[in-house]
XYZ file of C-alpha atoms in Angstrom:
370
model
C 116.771 80.139 97.807
C 113.026 79.356 97.621
C 111.883 81.907 94.884
C 108.418 80.359 94.244
C 106.500 79.147 97.443
C 104.566 76.127 95.959
C 100.852 77.098 96.436
C 98.546 78.250 92.817
C 100.315 78.075 89.669
C 99.508 79.686 86.619
C 98.521 77.401 83.626
C 101.672 77.604 81.173
C 99.484 79.017 78.384
C 99.070 82.381 80.183
C 102.621 82.256 81.113
C 103.958 82.225 77.670
C 101.794 84.514 76.693
C 102.485 87.208 79.507
C 105.811 86.908 78.777
C 105.550 87.372 74.644
C 103.861 90.657 75.928
C 104.847 92.047 79.022
C 106.985 95.130 77.365
C 103.414 95.534 75.359
C 101.213 95.719 78.310
C 103.708 98.430 79.566
C 104.135 100.590 77.283
C 100.723 100.417 75.882
C 101.143 99.163 72.756
C 98.858 95.785 73.582
C 95.064 96.621 73.491
C 94.207 96.432 77.477
C 90.949 94.707 76.177
C 92.684 91.924 75.514
C 94.337 91.115 79.268
C 91.276 90.721 81.594
C 89.662 87.691 79.433
C 92.675 85.929 79.770
C 93.173 86.157 83.154
C 89.592 85.631 83.978
C 90.003 82.254 81.174
C 93.131 81.280 83.470
C 90.601 80.780 86.321
C 93.278 83.976 88.757
C 90.265 85.374 89.893
C 88.899 82.408 91.546
C 91.812 81.433 94.380
C 90.667 82.498 97.564
C 86.551 82.592 96.679
C 84.041 80.362 98.155
C 83.189 77.486 96.104
C 79.376 78.533 96.417
C 80.070 81.776 94.952
C 82.250 81.168 91.907
C 85.724 79.745 93.246
C 88.206 77.361 92.851
C 87.607 74.522 95.937
C 90.941 74.042 98.292
C 91.859 78.051 97.878
C 92.048 80.602 100.446
C 93.219 83.905 100.250
C 97.028 83.185 100.732
C 96.186 81.559 97.152
C 94.963 84.558 95.693
C 98.157 86.803 96.961
C 100.299 84.205 95.342
C 98.383 84.060 92.200
C 98.980 88.043 91.812
C 102.564 87.888 92.813
C 103.096 84.787 90.443
C 101.380 87.097 87.480
C 103.693 90.361 88.598
C 106.958 88.027 87.748
C 106.335 88.119 84.466
C 104.148 91.328 84.261
C 102.890 93.670 86.930
C 100.465 95.400 84.744
C 98.858 92.310 84.276
C 99.261 91.433 87.878
C 97.681 95.700 88.367
C 95.047 94.568 86.731
C 94.156 91.204 88.271
C 94.360 92.900 91.603
C 91.723 95.654 91.159
C 89.378 92.854 89.979
C 89.803 90.480 92.474
C 89.879 93.330 94.937
C 86.263 94.244 94.107
C 85.477 91.047 94.223
C 86.621 90.864 97.661
C 84.280 93.905 98.483
C 81.467 92.044 97.366
C 82.622 88.954 99.283
C 82.533 91.216 102.645
C 79.565 93.553 101.410
C 76.154 92.731 103.738
C 74.457 93.924 100.136
C 73.897 89.937 99.256
C 72.196 91.019 96.282
C 75.009 93.621 94.448
C 77.389 90.562 94.673
C 74.380 87.765 93.244
C 74.296 89.924 89.986
C 77.726 91.054 90.088
C 79.937 88.122 91.133
C 79.565 85.780 88.179
C 80.346 88.933 85.249
C 83.239 89.424 87.454
C 84.491 86.253 88.087
C 84.305 85.813 84.097
C 85.731 89.122 82.708
C 83.201 90.145 81.024
C 82.724 93.281 83.977
C 85.737 94.939 84.855
C 86.098 95.776 88.412
C 88.132 99.551 89.691
C 88.572 100.371 93.072
C 88.859 103.899 93.771
C 89.284 103.338 97.675
C 92.160 105.486 98.088
C 90.588 108.557 99.058
C 88.958 106.363 101.312
C 91.998 104.829 102.617
C 93.604 108.591 103.092
C 90.520 109.419 105.052
C 90.023 107.055 107.349
C 94.107 108.329 108.302
C 93.404 111.906 108.535
C 95.466 112.669 105.197
C 92.719 113.912 103.162
C 88.565 114.595 102.911
C 86.390 112.554 100.700
C 86.409 113.965 97.132
C 82.658 112.513 96.367
C 79.839 113.872 98.240
C 76.436 112.307 98.434
C 72.825 114.430 98.716
C 68.981 113.742 99.543
C 67.090 112.857 96.363
C 64.174 111.706 96.757
C 64.641 107.738 97.614
C 68.227 107.851 95.885
C 71.333 109.792 96.304
C 72.879 112.203 94.129
C 76.329 112.169 94.496
C 78.862 114.945 92.885
C 82.875 114.891 93.211
C 85.820 113.015 91.510
C 88.138 110.116 91.213
C 91.426 111.326 89.818
C 93.258 108.339 89.639
C 91.556 104.540 88.938
C 92.533 101.621 87.127
C 90.356 99.019 85.102
C 88.075 101.233 83.997
C 87.331 98.859 80.767
C 85.758 100.956 78.153
C 83.462 97.520 77.187
C 81.923 97.667 80.697
C 83.297 98.222 84.265
C 81.939 98.526 88.211
C 83.685 100.871 90.596
C 83.922 100.778 94.353
C 83.791 104.438 95.820
C 83.971 106.220 99.013
C 81.516 108.757 99.874
C 80.289 111.176 102.151
C 76.699 110.343 102.625
C 74.066 112.850 103.543
C 74.567 112.444 106.853
C 78.194 113.075 106.639
C 79.214 109.536 107.410
C 81.424 108.080 105.111
C 79.566 104.955 102.608
C 81.091 102.458 100.009
C 78.839 102.578 96.738
C 79.731 100.444 93.207
C 79.223 102.530 90.193
C 78.251 100.623 86.667
C 80.145 102.526 83.683
C 76.758 103.115 82.281
C 74.999 105.222 84.814
C 73.463 109.118 83.908
C 76.297 111.632 84.988
C 79.269 109.352 85.313
C 82.241 110.571 82.836
C 85.244 108.638 81.996
C 88.577 110.874 81.009
C 90.914 109.546 78.683
C 93.396 107.175 79.735
C 95.973 109.055 81.515
C 99.593 109.189 80.227
C 101.172 106.598 82.774
C 105.094 106.310 82.572
C 104.429 102.304 82.983
C 101.636 100.133 82.909
C 100.092 101.529 79.788
C 97.733 98.480 79.222
C 95.802 98.716 82.219
C 92.706 101.402 81.657
C 94.107 103.755 83.947
C 91.957 107.031 84.015
C 90.211 109.783 86.004
C 85.960 110.258 86.440
C 83.478 112.519 87.486
C 80.646 112.482 89.175
C 78.001 115.023 88.049
C 74.607 114.438 89.771
C 75.006 110.518 89.364
C 71.559 109.156 91.117
C 71.897 105.658 93.196
C 69.407 103.466 95.154
C 70.750 101.680 97.969
C 70.799 98.678 95.965
C 74.327 100.061 94.436
C 75.749 99.936 98.538
C 78.130 97.902 99.334
C 78.496 99.157 103.083
C 77.009 101.836 105.003
C 79.889 102.729 106.791
C 83.171 102.831 105.748
C 85.119 103.320 109.086
C 83.598 100.198 110.108
C 84.106 98.202 106.624
C 87.578 99.185 105.388
C 89.967 98.210 108.504
C 87.967 94.561 108.338
C 89.036 94.496 104.302
C 92.313 96.054 104.336
C 94.373 92.993 104.979
C 93.195 91.231 101.712
C 93.362 94.743 99.868
C 96.923 95.473 100.799
C 97.859 91.707 101.608
C 96.814 90.672 97.151
C 98.530 94.170 96.982
C 101.889 93.217 98.615
C 101.946 90.222 95.535
C 103.512 93.282 93.284
C 106.211 93.553 94.995
C 106.367 89.904 95.649
C 106.238 89.173 92.028
C 108.644 91.661 90.920
C 111.435 90.957 93.235
C 111.020 87.774 92.614
C 111.605 88.353 88.685
C 114.640 90.400 89.421
C 116.471 88.075 91.596
C 115.756 85.047 89.404
C 117.311 87.706 86.588
C 120.350 88.833 88.108
C 121.136 85.492 89.052
C 120.692 84.173 85.304
C 122.784 87.101 84.210
C 126.424 86.245 82.864
C 125.548 82.593 82.987
C 124.433 82.585 86.513
C 128.343 84.137 87.794
C 126.430 86.830 89.872
C 125.473 84.112 92.284
C 129.131 82.772 92.232
C 130.863 85.815 92.664
C 130.905 89.085 94.963
C 126.802 89.760 94.365
C 126.233 85.908 95.504
C 125.577 86.775 99.304
C 123.786 89.821 98.596
C 121.047 87.520 96.301
C 120.794 84.985 99.166
C 120.208 87.578 101.921
C 117.624 89.383 99.902
C 115.989 85.954 98.850
C 115.841 84.767 102.506
C 114.154 88.214 103.418
C 111.767 87.911 100.320
C 110.749 84.455 101.916
C 110.354 85.055 105.064
C 108.522 88.469 104.639
C 106.314 86.791 102.009
C 105.226 83.916 104.668
C 104.600 86.799 107.381
C 102.727 88.577 105.063
C 100.305 85.386 104.200
C 99.860 84.194 107.994
C 99.102 87.225 108.936
C 95.982 88.041 106.309
C 94.859 84.239 106.690
C 94.826 84.671 110.821
C 92.960 87.868 110.687
C 95.484 89.166 112.847
C 96.009 92.466 110.633
C 92.579 93.553 111.468
C 93.684 94.438 115.059
C 97.110 95.091 114.159
C 97.545 96.971 111.150
C 100.931 98.543 111.363
C 102.460 95.105 111.041
C 100.838 95.084 107.769
C 102.109 98.566 106.849
C 105.498 97.510 107.957
C 105.239 94.193 105.922
C 103.857 96.399 102.760
C 106.844 98.636 103.486
C 109.886 95.910 103.261
C 108.355 94.203 100.250
C 108.643 97.604 98.018
C 111.917 98.255 99.399
C 112.921 94.360 98.924
C 111.843 94.778 95.491
C 113.646 98.123 94.065
C 116.641 96.356 96.079
C 116.094 93.353 93.392
C 116.276 95.494 90.721
C 119.271 97.394 91.814
C 120.901 93.819 92.292
C 119.704 93.011 88.915
C 120.875 95.980 87.424
C 124.848 95.150 88.969
C 124.868 91.536 88.001
C 123.704 92.471 83.995
C 126.697 95.120 83.600
C 126.274 97.774 80.658
C 124.116 95.031 79.068
C 120.896 95.922 81.049
C 121.651 99.704 80.070
C 120.844 98.843 75.884
C 117.432 99.093 74.934
C 116.497 95.637 72.941
C 118.907 93.681 75.453
C 117.680 95.246 78.653
C 113.972 95.409 77.714
C 113.098 93.022 80.491
C 115.034 95.477 82.998
C 113.763 98.832 82.209
C 110.323 97.429 82.495
C 110.475 95.992 85.678
C 112.551 99.253 87.066
C 109.691 101.390 85.456
C 107.385 98.767 87.530
C 109.785 99.470 90.731
C 108.783 103.184 90.878
C 105.359 102.282 90.641
C 105.224 100.199 93.795
C 105.766 103.221 96.249
C 103.234 105.182 95.352
C 100.442 102.966 94.822
C 97.909 103.540 97.500
C 98.805 103.209 100.404
C 101.631 105.156 99.377
C 104.628 104.708 101.350
C 104.621 107.149 102.652
C 100.903 107.701 104.188
C 102.321 103.996 105.588
C 105.537 105.392 107.437
C 103.288 108.490 108.336
C 101.031 106.277 110.254
C 103.724 104.000 111.592
C 105.494 107.600 112.931
C 101.927 108.484 114.650
C 102.162 104.823 115.540
C 105.328 105.469 117.600
C 104.154 108.885 118.740
C 101.381 107.597 120.644
C 103.056 104.816 122.385
C 106.035 107.294 123.261
C 103.363 109.594 124.632
C 101.807 107.063 126.529
C 105.235 105.528 128.181
C 105.728 108.735 129.426
C 102.461 109.626 130.644
């Protein structure tokens, strides 16, 4: 069972640090300020970024996905912060606002500035699930923004940029960037999460926030986000891939490898093969660009990977037996159990994706009947 495709590899010192601090990153006992600089120093944010803009040569979006997966195998909290940072970088790479990218790509890649993506509302808006939560009105040469973002990760108090969808004065959904110190932007205390606590996850409120065109990522989210979605969701799938690998590896190692030779051997082998196939299909679809025109294929893979991660954690529990339920001995399992509970709800949630797929099936059925 090939659990780790040969692509980008994490530096040994980062892997050792994540192994040592995975539980602390999950329960919040480690200062979240330590995480992003370590990720940046290990160059994990540079995979798939053009060399001319600070990226690593010979890497593409597939390597970026693989990097997130390798981080998630050790710590989903660490991978989630890396995902947020790398997705924000991707937004700037795809933005027609070259000045914004030129100004901020360096600090983002170096980890001096955090990048937060608050576009879950936009994704739901595009699917017709909810209205935009931030409205813009004309204010001279600027826009004045009012609204809220109830759940945003990587809002590093030392400095962050957040990507948000806003309803422009003419009603068009636009995507903007907001710096942490802009007047009228208020950050809450960190949210009391069940897990992934050292991720600087908080809420934002906007009251008369004034921005000029220099902060515009794209003037039409309906055009921009479908193009950016494969990278957004593809790298997000790395969370499921890595967690599934970690749980399968733990299951195989449980009881000196007895699980792989006993009744669990076949389910472990089958799930490992399924995981490899899903990962290969994901990376191929994102690399080729086919998910732009066929987003439902990406949705199906995202659902299958989240479910594979949950199945892998169940197999780890069965392989480990009662030992996994002991607080000290089972800390790694307990963390992976909580991490697996996060995967269905991170936007786009499994409910949202299944809703989209059901709508597509209904349209196809109606067309066939007509």
